Short mmCIF file of C-alpha atoms and ligand atoms in Angstrom, two decimals:
data_model
loop_
_atom_site.label_atom_id
_atom_site.label_comp_id
_atom_site.label_asym_id
_atom_site.label_seq_id
_atom_site.Cartn_x
_atom_site.Cartn_y
_atom_site.Cartn_z
CA MET A 1 62.99 14.31 -49.92
CA LEU A 2 65.57 16.87 -48.80
CA GLU A 3 63.46 19.97 -49.29
CA PRO A 4 60.68 21.15 -47.04
CA PRO A 5 57.80 19.79 -49.09
CA ALA A 6 55.90 22.23 -51.30
CA SER A 7 57.40 25.45 -49.93
CA LEU A 8 57.29 28.47 -52.24
CA TRP A 9 60.73 29.51 -51.06
CA TRP A 10 62.51 26.33 -52.11
CA SER A 11 60.84 26.27 -55.48
CA THR A 12 62.02 29.85 -56.12
CA LEU A 13 65.68 29.41 -55.09
CA PRO A 14 68.07 30.41 -57.89
CA ALA A 15 69.45 26.85 -58.10
CA PRO A 16 68.38 23.41 -56.84
CA VAL A 17 69.83 22.39 -53.49
CA ALA A 18 72.43 19.60 -53.50
CA ALA A 19 73.13 18.07 -50.08
CA ARG A 20 76.61 18.38 -48.65
CA PRO A 21 78.35 15.16 -47.56
CA ALA A 22 77.46 13.55 -44.24
CA LEU A 23 79.82 13.08 -41.30
CA SER A 24 81.64 9.77 -41.77
CA ARG A 25 84.43 9.91 -39.16
CA ASP A 26 85.25 11.36 -35.73
CA VAL A 27 86.08 15.06 -35.83
CA ASP A 28 87.59 17.45 -33.28
CA VAL A 29 86.69 21.16 -33.35
CA ASP A 30 86.39 24.15 -31.03
CA VAL A 31 82.63 24.57 -31.51
CA ALA A 32 80.14 22.00 -32.84
CA ILE A 33 76.69 23.31 -33.75
CA VAL A 34 73.70 20.98 -34.01
CA GLY A 35 71.16 22.38 -36.49
CA GLY A 36 71.74 24.28 -39.73
CA GLY A 37 69.04 26.95 -39.50
CA TYR A 38 69.48 30.66 -38.80
CA THR A 39 70.52 30.07 -35.17
CA GLY A 40 73.24 27.58 -36.06
CA LEU A 41 74.54 29.43 -39.10
CA TRP A 42 74.41 32.96 -37.66
CA THR A 43 76.25 31.60 -34.62
CA ALA A 44 78.96 30.07 -36.83
CA ARG A 45 79.19 33.37 -38.74
CA GLU A 46 79.38 35.49 -35.59
CA LEU A 47 81.96 33.20 -33.93
CA LEU A 48 84.25 33.60 -36.94
CA ARG A 49 83.73 37.36 -37.01
CA ARG A 50 85.03 37.47 -33.43
CA ASP A 51 87.78 34.87 -33.84
CA PRO A 52 88.60 33.73 -37.39
CA SER A 53 90.92 31.03 -36.05
CA LEU A 54 88.08 29.03 -34.45
CA ARG A 55 87.39 25.56 -35.85
CA VAL A 56 83.60 25.31 -36.22
CA ALA A 57 81.41 22.43 -37.48
CA VAL A 58 77.68 22.43 -38.23
CA LEU A 59 75.77 19.14 -38.13
CA GLU A 60 72.43 19.20 -39.93
CA ARG A 61 70.01 16.28 -40.04
CA ARG A 62 68.68 17.10 -43.55
CA VAL A 63 70.06 20.15 -45.42
CA CYS A 64 70.73 23.66 -44.11
CA GLY A 65 67.43 25.55 -44.08
CA PHE A 66 65.29 22.42 -43.96
CA GLY A 67 63.61 23.63 -40.76
CA ALA A 68 61.65 26.81 -40.04
CA SER A 69 64.48 28.99 -41.39
CA GLY A 70 63.78 27.84 -44.94
CA ARG A 71 59.99 27.92 -44.68
CA ASN A 72 58.91 30.97 -42.70
CA GLY A 73 56.86 34.04 -43.52
CA GLY A 74 59.94 36.18 -44.19
CA TRP A 75 59.10 38.88 -41.65
CA ALA A 76 62.40 40.19 -40.31
CA SER A 77 60.77 42.09 -37.48
CA ALA A 78 61.59 43.59 -34.09
CA LEU A 79 58.73 41.56 -32.58
CA TYR A 80 59.22 39.63 -29.36
CA PRO A 81 57.08 36.70 -28.17
CA LEU A 82 55.96 38.49 -24.98
CA SER A 83 54.01 41.76 -24.90
CA ASN A 84 55.80 45.03 -24.15
CA GLU A 85 53.85 45.31 -20.90
CA ALA A 86 54.80 41.80 -19.76
CA VAL A 87 58.51 42.43 -20.43
CA ASN A 88 58.44 45.86 -18.81
CA ARG A 89 56.71 44.39 -15.75
CA SER A 90 59.18 41.56 -15.36
CA VAL A 91 62.52 43.30 -16.06
CA GLY A 92 61.87 47.02 -15.62
CA ARG A 93 62.01 49.98 -17.99
CA GLU A 94 65.76 50.13 -18.58
CA GLN A 95 66.10 46.49 -19.64
CA PHE A 96 62.87 46.62 -21.62
CA THR A 97 64.11 49.65 -23.56
CA HIS A 98 67.48 48.03 -24.17
CA LEU A 99 65.75 44.93 -25.57
CA ARG A 100 63.44 47.03 -27.77
CA LEU A 101 66.23 49.17 -29.21
CA THR A 102 68.44 46.12 -29.79
CA LEU A 103 65.70 44.33 -31.73
CA GLN A 104 64.85 47.44 -33.73
CA GLY A 105 68.50 47.92 -34.66
CA ALA A 106 68.85 44.22 -35.46
CA VAL A 107 66.33 44.42 -38.31
CA THR A 108 68.48 46.88 -40.27
CA ASP A 109 71.65 45.14 -39.13
CA LEU A 110 70.42 41.79 -40.50
CA GLY A 111 69.92 43.35 -43.95
CA GLU A 112 73.33 45.02 -43.84
CA SER A 113 75.10 41.88 -42.67
CA ALA A 114 73.52 39.77 -45.43
CA ALA A 115 74.39 42.40 -48.04
CA GLU A 116 78.00 42.60 -46.80
CA ASP A 117 78.22 38.83 -47.19
CA GLY A 118 76.83 39.06 -50.72
CA ILE A 119 73.56 37.29 -49.87
CA ASP A 120 70.62 38.47 -51.99
CA ALA A 121 67.77 37.65 -49.61
CA GLN A 122 65.38 40.14 -51.30
CA PHE A 123 65.46 42.13 -48.06
CA VAL A 124 63.31 45.29 -48.21
CA GLN A 125 62.64 47.24 -45.01
CA GLY A 126 59.23 48.68 -45.82
CA GLY A 127 57.84 48.36 -42.29
CA SER A 128 54.75 46.50 -41.14
CA LEU A 129 51.03 47.27 -41.08
CA ASP A 130 48.71 45.80 -38.47
CA PHE A 131 45.20 46.48 -39.73
CA ALA A 132 42.09 46.97 -37.62
CA ARG A 133 39.09 45.43 -39.36
CA SER A 134 36.46 45.61 -36.61
CA ASP A 135 35.57 48.09 -33.88
CA VAL A 136 37.10 45.79 -31.29
CA GLN A 137 40.36 45.70 -33.23
CA VAL A 138 40.34 49.52 -33.55
CA ALA A 139 39.91 49.86 -29.79
CA ARG A 140 42.63 47.31 -29.09
CA LEU A 141 45.16 48.83 -31.49
CA LEU A 142 44.48 52.37 -30.24
CA GLN A 143 45.03 51.11 -26.72
CA SER A 144 48.29 49.45 -27.78
CA VAL A 145 49.53 52.78 -29.19
CA GLU A 146 48.53 54.55 -25.98
CA ARG A 147 50.39 51.95 -23.91
CA ALA A 148 53.39 52.22 -26.22
CA ARG A 149 53.61 55.96 -25.51
CA GLU A 150 53.59 55.22 -21.76
CA LEU A 151 56.65 53.04 -22.44
CA ASP A 152 58.38 55.88 -24.35
CA ILE A 153 57.79 54.28 -27.75
CA ALA A 154 57.58 57.28 -30.07
CA GLU A 155 55.37 57.81 -33.09
CA GLY A 156 58.35 57.14 -35.36
CA ASP A 157 58.48 53.61 -33.95
CA LEU A 158 54.73 52.90 -33.82
CA ALA A 159 52.14 55.16 -35.42
CA TRP A 160 48.35 55.01 -35.60
CA LEU A 161 47.01 55.46 -39.15
CA SER A 162 43.45 56.66 -39.72
CA ARG A 163 41.21 54.67 -42.06
CA ASP A 164 42.20 56.79 -45.10
CA GLU A 165 45.90 56.68 -44.26
CA ALA A 166 45.76 52.92 -43.75
CA VAL A 167 43.86 52.25 -46.99
CA ALA A 168 46.33 54.45 -48.91
CA ARG A 169 49.06 52.02 -47.83
CA GLY A 170 47.13 48.77 -48.14
CA ALA A 171 43.59 48.61 -49.54
CA LEU A 172 42.52 45.43 -47.80
CA ALA A 173 38.81 44.82 -47.34
CA GLY A 174 37.09 46.29 -44.30
CA VAL A 175 40.05 48.32 -43.02
CA LEU A 176 39.12 50.87 -40.33
CA GLY A 177 42.64 51.94 -39.35
CA ALA A 178 46.08 50.43 -38.72
CA THR A 179 49.27 50.72 -36.79
CA PHE A 180 52.53 51.10 -38.68
CA THR A 181 56.05 50.33 -37.53
CA PRO A 182 59.14 50.85 -39.69
CA HIS A 183 60.97 48.08 -37.83
CA CYS A 184 60.22 45.20 -40.15
CA ALA A 185 61.58 43.98 -43.46
CA ARG A 186 60.28 41.37 -45.85
CA LEU A 187 62.76 38.80 -47.14
CA HIS A 188 63.02 35.46 -48.95
CA PRO A 189 63.82 33.10 -46.06
CA ALA A 190 65.36 30.24 -48.02
CA ARG A 191 67.68 32.56 -49.96
CA LEU A 192 68.89 33.90 -46.62
CA VAL A 193 69.54 30.55 -44.98
CA ARG A 194 71.12 28.91 -48.03
CA GLY A 195 73.23 32.01 -48.62
CA LEU A 196 74.36 31.92 -45.00
CA SER A 197 75.40 28.28 -45.29
CA ASP A 198 77.53 29.11 -48.36
CA VAL A 199 79.15 32.06 -46.58
CA CYS A 200 79.95 29.93 -43.52
CA GLU A 201 81.44 27.22 -45.69
CA SER A 202 83.57 29.75 -47.58
CA LEU A 203 84.91 30.96 -44.22
CA GLY A 204 86.04 27.45 -43.31
CA VAL A 205 83.08 26.11 -41.33
CA GLN A 206 82.76 22.36 -41.86
CA ILE A 207 79.13 21.65 -42.70
CA PHE A 208 77.91 18.07 -42.51
CA GLU A 209 74.41 17.63 -43.93
CA GLN A 210 72.29 14.43 -43.84
CA THR A 211 73.81 14.01 -40.35
CA ALA A 212 71.42 13.43 -37.45
CA VAL A 213 72.82 13.96 -33.98
CA THR A 214 71.42 11.26 -31.74
CA ARG A 215 72.85 12.50 -28.44
CA ILE A 216 74.64 15.53 -27.00
CA GLN A 217 77.04 14.60 -24.21
CA PRO A 218 78.29 17.16 -21.68
CA ALA A 219 81.98 17.43 -20.83
CA ARG A 220 82.96 15.44 -17.78
CA GLY A 221 86.39 15.54 -16.12
CA ARG A 222 88.95 15.47 -18.94
CA ARG A 223 86.40 14.37 -21.54
CA ARG A 224 85.16 17.26 -23.72
CA ALA A 225 81.57 17.68 -24.87
CA ARG A 226 80.42 15.58 -27.84
CA ALA A 227 77.74 15.50 -30.50
CA VAL A 228 77.14 11.85 -31.29
CA THR A 229 75.86 10.48 -34.62
CA VAL A 230 75.65 6.92 -35.95
CA ASN A 231 78.67 7.52 -38.22
CA GLY A 232 81.02 9.32 -35.84
CA SER A 233 81.21 11.93 -33.13
CA VAL A 234 82.24 15.55 -33.04
CA THR A 235 84.23 16.44 -29.93
CA ALA A 236 84.32 20.14 -29.05
CA THR A 237 84.97 22.67 -26.33
CA TYR A 238 81.33 23.70 -26.86
CA VAL A 239 78.43 21.84 -28.41
CA ILE A 240 75.60 24.23 -29.24
CA ARG A 241 72.05 22.94 -29.64
CA ALA A 242 70.26 25.00 -32.31
CA THR A 243 67.37 22.69 -33.14
CA GLU A 244 64.37 24.93 -32.24
CA GLY A 245 61.06 23.17 -33.06
CA TYR A 246 62.83 19.81 -33.39
CA THR A 247 64.41 20.04 -29.91
CA PRO A 248 61.90 17.63 -28.28
CA THR A 249 63.16 14.85 -30.59
CA LEU A 250 66.53 14.85 -28.76
CA PRO A 251 66.92 12.66 -25.65
CA GLY A 252 65.94 14.46 -22.44
CA GLU A 253 64.52 17.54 -24.22
CA ARG A 254 60.83 16.66 -24.55
CA ARG A 255 59.74 19.35 -22.07
CA THR A 256 62.26 22.08 -23.06
CA CYS A 257 59.92 23.70 -25.57
CA ALA A 258 56.60 22.95 -27.22
CA PRO A 259 56.65 22.55 -31.01
CA LEU A 260 53.79 24.58 -32.52
CA TYR A 261 52.96 24.44 -36.20
CA SER A 262 52.58 27.46 -38.40
CA LEU A 263 51.26 26.93 -41.93
CA MET A 264 51.46 29.01 -45.09
CA ILE A 265 50.04 29.35 -48.58
CA ALA A 266 51.26 31.37 -51.59
CA THR A 267 49.35 32.76 -54.54
CA SER A 268 50.50 32.85 -58.15
CA PRO A 269 52.18 36.16 -59.15
CA LEU A 270 49.44 38.81 -59.15
CA SER A 271 48.92 41.38 -61.88
CA ASP A 272 50.20 44.97 -61.86
CA GLU A 273 46.54 46.03 -61.86
CA PHE A 274 45.92 44.04 -58.64
CA TRP A 275 48.88 45.69 -56.93
CA ARG A 276 47.93 49.15 -58.22
CA ARG A 277 44.63 48.74 -56.41
CA VAL A 278 45.93 47.04 -53.28
CA GLY A 279 49.12 49.03 -52.71
CA LEU A 280 51.71 47.65 -50.28
CA ARG A 281 54.06 49.60 -52.56
CA ASN A 282 56.94 49.49 -50.11
CA PHE A 283 56.50 45.75 -49.54
CA GLU A 284 55.12 46.40 -46.06
CA THR A 285 54.39 43.12 -44.29
CA PHE A 286 50.79 42.92 -43.10
CA ALA A 287 48.48 41.33 -40.55
CA ASP A 288 45.28 42.20 -38.80
CA ASP A 289 44.73 42.28 -35.08
CA ARG A 290 43.00 38.94 -34.58
CA HIS A 291 44.26 36.70 -31.76
CA LEU A 292 45.10 33.65 -33.86
CA ILE A 293 48.07 35.23 -35.61
CA ILE A 294 48.09 35.75 -39.39
CA TYR A 295 50.99 37.23 -41.38
CA GLY A 296 51.50 38.18 -45.00
CA GLN A 297 54.06 39.61 -47.37
CA ARG A 298 54.17 40.79 -50.98
CA THR A 299 57.01 38.75 -52.46
CA ALA A 300 59.66 40.00 -54.89
CA ASP A 301 57.80 38.23 -57.71
CA ASN A 302 54.49 39.88 -56.70
CA ARG A 303 52.74 36.98 -55.02
CA ILE A 304 51.18 37.02 -51.59
CA ALA A 305 52.81 34.63 -49.14
CA PHE A 306 50.40 34.26 -46.26
CA GLY A 307 50.45 32.23 -43.08
CA GLY A 308 48.79 31.62 -39.78
CA ARG A 309 48.63 29.54 -36.66
CA GLY A 310 45.68 27.34 -35.87
CA ALA A 311 47.16 23.89 -36.45
CA PRO A 312 46.92 21.80 -33.27
CA TYR A 313 49.75 21.04 -30.86
CA HIS A 314 50.51 17.30 -31.07
CA PHE A 315 50.51 15.11 -27.97
CA GLY A 316 53.90 14.45 -26.36
CA SER A 317 55.56 17.35 -28.27
CA SER A 318 55.80 15.03 -31.24
CA VAL A 319 57.25 16.40 -34.48
CA GLU A 320 56.36 14.56 -37.68
CA PRO A 321 56.66 15.52 -41.36
CA ARG A 322 52.94 14.83 -41.82
CA TYR A 323 52.09 17.69 -39.42
CA ASP A 324 53.64 20.16 -41.92
CA ARG A 325 50.41 19.96 -43.89
CA ASN A 326 46.86 20.42 -42.65
CA ASP A 327 44.08 20.79 -45.21
CA ARG A 328 41.71 22.41 -42.72
CA VAL A 329 44.22 25.17 -41.93
CA PHE A 330 45.17 25.63 -45.61
CA GLU A 331 41.49 26.11 -46.44
CA LEU A 332 41.10 28.55 -43.55
CA LEU A 333 44.10 30.54 -44.83
CA ARG A 334 42.68 30.61 -48.35
CA ALA A 335 39.30 31.81 -47.04
CA THR A 336 40.97 34.50 -44.89
CA LEU A 337 43.03 35.74 -47.83
CA ARG A 338 39.86 35.88 -49.93
CA GLU A 339 38.19 37.90 -47.18
CA LEU A 340 41.15 40.34 -47.07
CA PHE A 341 41.50 40.61 -50.88
CA PRO A 342 38.05 39.92 -52.42
CA GLU A 343 39.40 40.64 -55.92
CA TRP A 344 42.02 37.85 -55.67
CA ASP A 345 41.29 34.95 -58.07
CA GLY A 346 41.76 32.31 -55.34
CA VAL A 347 44.60 30.36 -57.01
CA VAL A 348 46.99 28.86 -54.45
CA THR A 349 50.23 27.54 -55.94
CA HIS A 350 52.02 26.40 -52.78
CA ALA A 351 50.96 25.23 -49.31
CA TRP A 352 53.38 24.15 -46.58
CA GLY A 353 54.20 24.47 -42.90
CA GLY A 354 56.63 23.62 -40.17
CA PRO A 355 57.37 23.61 -36.47
CA LEU A 356 58.48 26.54 -34.34
CA ALA A 357 59.24 26.42 -30.63
CA MET A 358 57.56 28.03 -27.63
CA THR A 359 59.06 27.89 -24.15
CA ARG A 360 56.97 27.57 -21.00
CA GLN A 361 57.54 31.25 -20.12
CA HIS A 362 57.01 32.26 -23.80
CA ALA A 363 60.39 34.05 -23.83
CA PRO A 364 63.36 32.93 -25.93
CA TYR A 365 66.55 31.62 -24.33
CA VAL A 366 70.31 31.73 -24.77
CA GLN A 367 72.30 29.52 -22.42
CA VAL A 368 76.01 28.85 -22.19
CA GLU A 369 77.41 26.48 -19.54
CA PRO A 370 81.24 26.53 -19.73
CA SER A 371 81.63 23.89 -17.00
CA VAL A 372 79.99 21.21 -19.19
CA GLY A 373 80.77 22.68 -22.63
CA LEU A 374 77.13 23.02 -23.64
CA ALA A 375 75.15 25.92 -25.09
CA SER A 376 71.75 26.41 -26.69
CA ALA A 377 69.41 29.05 -28.07
CA GLY A 378 65.84 29.15 -29.31
CA GLY A 379 62.24 29.48 -28.14
CA TYR A 380 61.57 32.42 -30.48
CA THR A 381 57.96 31.30 -31.11
CA GLY A 382 57.12 33.02 -34.43
CA ASP A 383 59.72 35.79 -34.21
CA GLY A 384 62.95 33.94 -34.91
CA VAL A 385 64.17 35.58 -38.10
CA VAL A 386 65.73 38.52 -36.26
CA LEU A 387 65.79 37.01 -32.75
CA SER A 388 67.98 34.12 -33.95
CA ARG A 389 70.58 36.61 -35.14
CA VAL A 390 70.53 38.47 -31.82
CA ALA A 391 70.74 35.14 -29.95
CA ALA A 392 73.69 34.11 -32.13
CA GLN A 393 75.50 37.35 -31.25
CA ALA A 394 74.93 36.67 -27.54
CA LEU A 395 76.16 33.06 -27.92
CA ALA A 396 79.26 34.18 -29.83
CA ASP A 397 80.05 36.88 -27.24
CA LEU A 398 79.63 34.48 -24.29
CA ILE A 399 81.84 31.84 -25.92
CA THR A 400 84.64 34.06 -27.22
CA HIS A 401 84.68 36.67 -24.42
CA PRO A 402 83.32 34.86 -21.35
CA ASP A 403 84.43 37.54 -18.90
CA GLU A 404 83.00 40.56 -20.69
CA SER A 405 79.42 41.72 -20.73
CA THR A 406 78.22 43.11 -24.05
CA GLU A 407 75.03 44.69 -25.37
CA PHE A 408 73.86 41.15 -26.28
CA THR A 409 74.85 39.24 -23.16
CA VAL A 410 72.85 41.61 -20.93
CA LEU A 411 69.57 41.07 -22.80
CA PRO A 412 66.84 39.81 -20.46
CA PHE A 413 66.51 36.38 -22.08
CA VAL A 414 70.23 35.55 -21.93
CA GLN A 415 71.53 33.16 -19.26
CA GLN A 416 68.13 32.82 -17.57
CA SER A 417 66.89 29.54 -16.17
CA LEU A 418 64.40 27.76 -18.35
CA LYS A 419 61.13 26.44 -16.95
CA ARG A 420 60.12 23.03 -18.29
CA TRP A 421 56.68 22.39 -19.74
CA GLU A 422 54.14 20.41 -17.72
CA ILE A 423 53.95 16.67 -18.26
CA GLU A 424 51.28 15.28 -20.55
CA PRO A 425 48.32 15.35 -20.80
CA LEU A 426 48.44 18.79 -19.11
CA ARG A 427 50.63 20.27 -21.86
CA TRP A 428 48.31 19.01 -24.62
CA VAL A 429 45.17 20.23 -22.87
CA GLY A 430 46.62 23.65 -21.96
CA ILE A 431 48.13 24.54 -25.33
CA ASN A 432 45.22 23.30 -27.44
CA ALA A 433 42.72 25.03 -25.14
CA GLY A 434 44.63 28.30 -25.67
CA LEU A 435 44.61 27.84 -29.46
CA ALA A 436 40.90 26.94 -29.52
CA LEU A 437 40.04 29.91 -27.32
CA ALA A 438 41.95 32.33 -29.58
CA GLY A 439 39.94 31.07 -32.56
CA ARG A 440 36.66 31.33 -30.64
CA VAL A 441 37.34 34.88 -29.49
CA ASP A 442 38.21 35.90 -33.07
CA SER A 443 35.00 34.53 -34.50
CA ASN A 444 32.95 36.10 -31.66
CA GLU A 445 34.62 39.43 -32.37
CA SER A 446 33.92 39.30 -36.08
CA ARG A 447 30.29 38.16 -35.55
CA GLN A 448 29.28 40.31 -32.60
CA GLY A 449 32.00 42.92 -32.26
CA LEU A 450 32.51 42.00 -28.62
CA SER A 451 34.64 39.51 -26.87
CA GLY A 452 33.32 38.94 -23.36
CA ALA A 453 34.83 36.82 -20.62
CA SER A 454 36.77 34.57 -22.97
CA LEU A 455 38.93 37.53 -24.02
CA LYS A 456 39.93 38.15 -20.40
CA LEU A 457 40.84 34.47 -20.05
CA LEU A 458 42.80 34.58 -23.31
CA SER A 459 44.82 37.64 -22.35
CA ARG A 460 45.66 35.96 -19.02
CA LEU A 461 46.82 32.88 -20.96
CA LEU A 462 48.86 34.97 -23.40
CA ASN A 463 50.62 36.89 -20.69
C1 FAD B 501 55.63 28.51 -41.24
C2 FAD B 501 56.48 29.37 -40.35
C3 FAD B 501 56.43 30.75 -40.51
C4 FAD B 501 57.23 31.57 -39.71
N1 FAD B 501 57.25 32.92 -39.97
C5 FAD B 501 58.13 33.70 -39.31
C6 FAD B 501 58.27 35.07 -39.68
O1 FAD B 501 57.65 35.55 -40.63
N2 FAD B 501 59.13 35.84 -38.94
C7 FAD B 501 59.85 35.32 -37.91
O2 FAD B 501 60.60 36.07 -37.27
N3 FAD B 501 59.79 34.01 -37.58
C8 FAD B 501 58.96 33.19 -38.28
N4 FAD B 501 58.91 31.86 -37.98
C9 FAD B 501 59.84 31.33 -36.98
C10 FAD B 501 61.26 31.26 -37.53
O3 FAD B 501 61.25 30.72 -38.83
C11 FAD B 501 62.12 30.42 -36.60
O4 FAD B 501 62.04 30.96 -35.29
C12 FAD B 501 63.58 30.38 -36.99
O5 FAD B 501 63.72 30.03 -38.35
C13 FAD B 501 64.30 29.38 -36.10
O6 FAD B 501 65.59 29.15 -36.61
P1 FAD B 501 66.44 27.98 -35.98
O7 FAD B 501 67.71 27.91 -36.73
O8 FAD B 501 66.53 28.16 -34.51
O9 FAD B 501 65.57 26.66 -36.21
P2 FAD B 501 65.31 25.84 -37.56
O10 FAD B 501 65.36 26.69 -38.75
O11 FAD B 501 64.07 25.02 -37.34
O12 FAD B 501 66.57 24.90 -37.66
C14 FAD B 501 66.76 23.78 -36.84
C15 FAD B 501 67.53 22.77 -37.68
O13 FAD B 501 67.97 21.71 -36.84
C16 FAD B 501 67.95 20.53 -37.60
N5 FAD B 501 67.92 19.41 -36.64
C17 FAD B 501 66.94 19.08 -35.81
N6 FAD B 501 67.27 18.01 -35.07
C18 FAD B 501 68.52 17.67 -35.43
C19 FAD B 501 69.42 16.64 -35.03
N7 FAD B 501 69.08 15.75 -34.10
N8 FAD B 501 70.64 16.57 -35.62
C20 FAD B 501 71.01 17.48 -36.57
N9 FAD B 501 70.19 18.46 -36.99
C21 FAD B 501 68.95 18.56 -36.43
C22 FAD B 501 66.70 20.65 -38.44
O14 FAD B 501 66.72 19.80 -39.58
C23 FAD B 501 66.69 22.14 -38.77
O15 FAD B 501 67.28 22.40 -40.03
C24 FAD B 501 58.09 31.00 -38.73
C25 FAD B 501 58.13 29.61 -38.56
C26 FAD B 501 57.34 28.80 -39.36
C27 FAD B 501 57.41 27.31 -39.19
#
């Protein structure tokens, strides 16, 4: 099957997806990109914006958008995998502010860029609501607003909403308040990634689908870098690895990032009466402030698409199609949605999931090594919709203008060394302990309204 199984997004594409032909010969290009998700395709797009004469090829194991880019929650947000405080502590105020403003600007820029390219990704920038549904969550969100002010984040970027203000925006059950940021849009992820692949192709990018790269070889002496497949190789000045959650399946990359699974469900289209009561009139994305992340959006056809973490990390960083589904997590998501919207009829029409990638330091990475003709980007955890575009701009700048520094190349996650994950079984124990602890703290908080020592341990783990 070429489609991500059972995803709402693929079943609501305007037309069925037909796979492009596979690589069947040796090819020579300037830039070869392994992986046809947002990272690979935005990079191809941005390279051609900077230099339309470049010869670019994309090699995709299945079809463009098969990975997380075609399956995600459709939050185009300015979120970053590390907390504001952690970034500020490690790189200082100036760099932190530059990163924050770049990501905020990138949300709007993504929508504009897609529109300019004629991609209808159902992009609506209605902002995002993070609801507090317990006293502990109220305290934590109020503290996050207070800390944001200390970092010069103004009310226009992150506001506290009282209970009444929050309910007026989204009448979810048990809401006691919320934070609101305008820096988030909801979109249809598969429309975006498939649209991007069409735009790249129309600009001359050679896209080979059904083409698995088995090895990436660095340049050595006179030999240029190569992406090797069973039916031919692509030789290039640069080979870019853009394989995110699937990275550990490539030789030598098992400890580069940990594949974590995020799973989603979607409801049938809900009635006008339901939405009149619930609100989310501006298509604000929504979550609450539990530790085991949940995320939701009101889709263009008036469903709720709703996801969450909680699926286990699999030993040895293994990535298998069967991990895309987990009945326990689907049931948990359904129960959580029921808790948030008690008037919902409980009908789930789609349930799916997929891998995302987390680096050891939890920060994303962009790396370009001219001496060996290799480059890579990823590690966005669950924030890759916008981060992949920013990473692509950094990659394109570093490749086309290696001697200039730009607003993207000076971002704190660009050209930094990457720590490798611990060997097994340490990786398995550490990651799954963190996931289990997040779930335990959440249920303690909802039962008792307090979090105790485990919360301290969790915040140490998260930072
Ligand atoms: C369920 C889910 C929900 C998410 N929700 C959000 C969200 O709401 N907001 C947000 O910002 N982020 C979200 N994310 C994360 C976001 O989707 C990803 O960070 C982003 O799509 C990564 O894009 P990418 O192109 O780097 O990777 P991918 O889209 O995973 O693309 C990698 C591609 O590489 C291909 N590939 C792998 N190995 C090879 C090989 N050997 N040869 C050739 N091709 C290969 C794969 O088939 C795949 O198509 C979510 C992720 C998941 C799984």
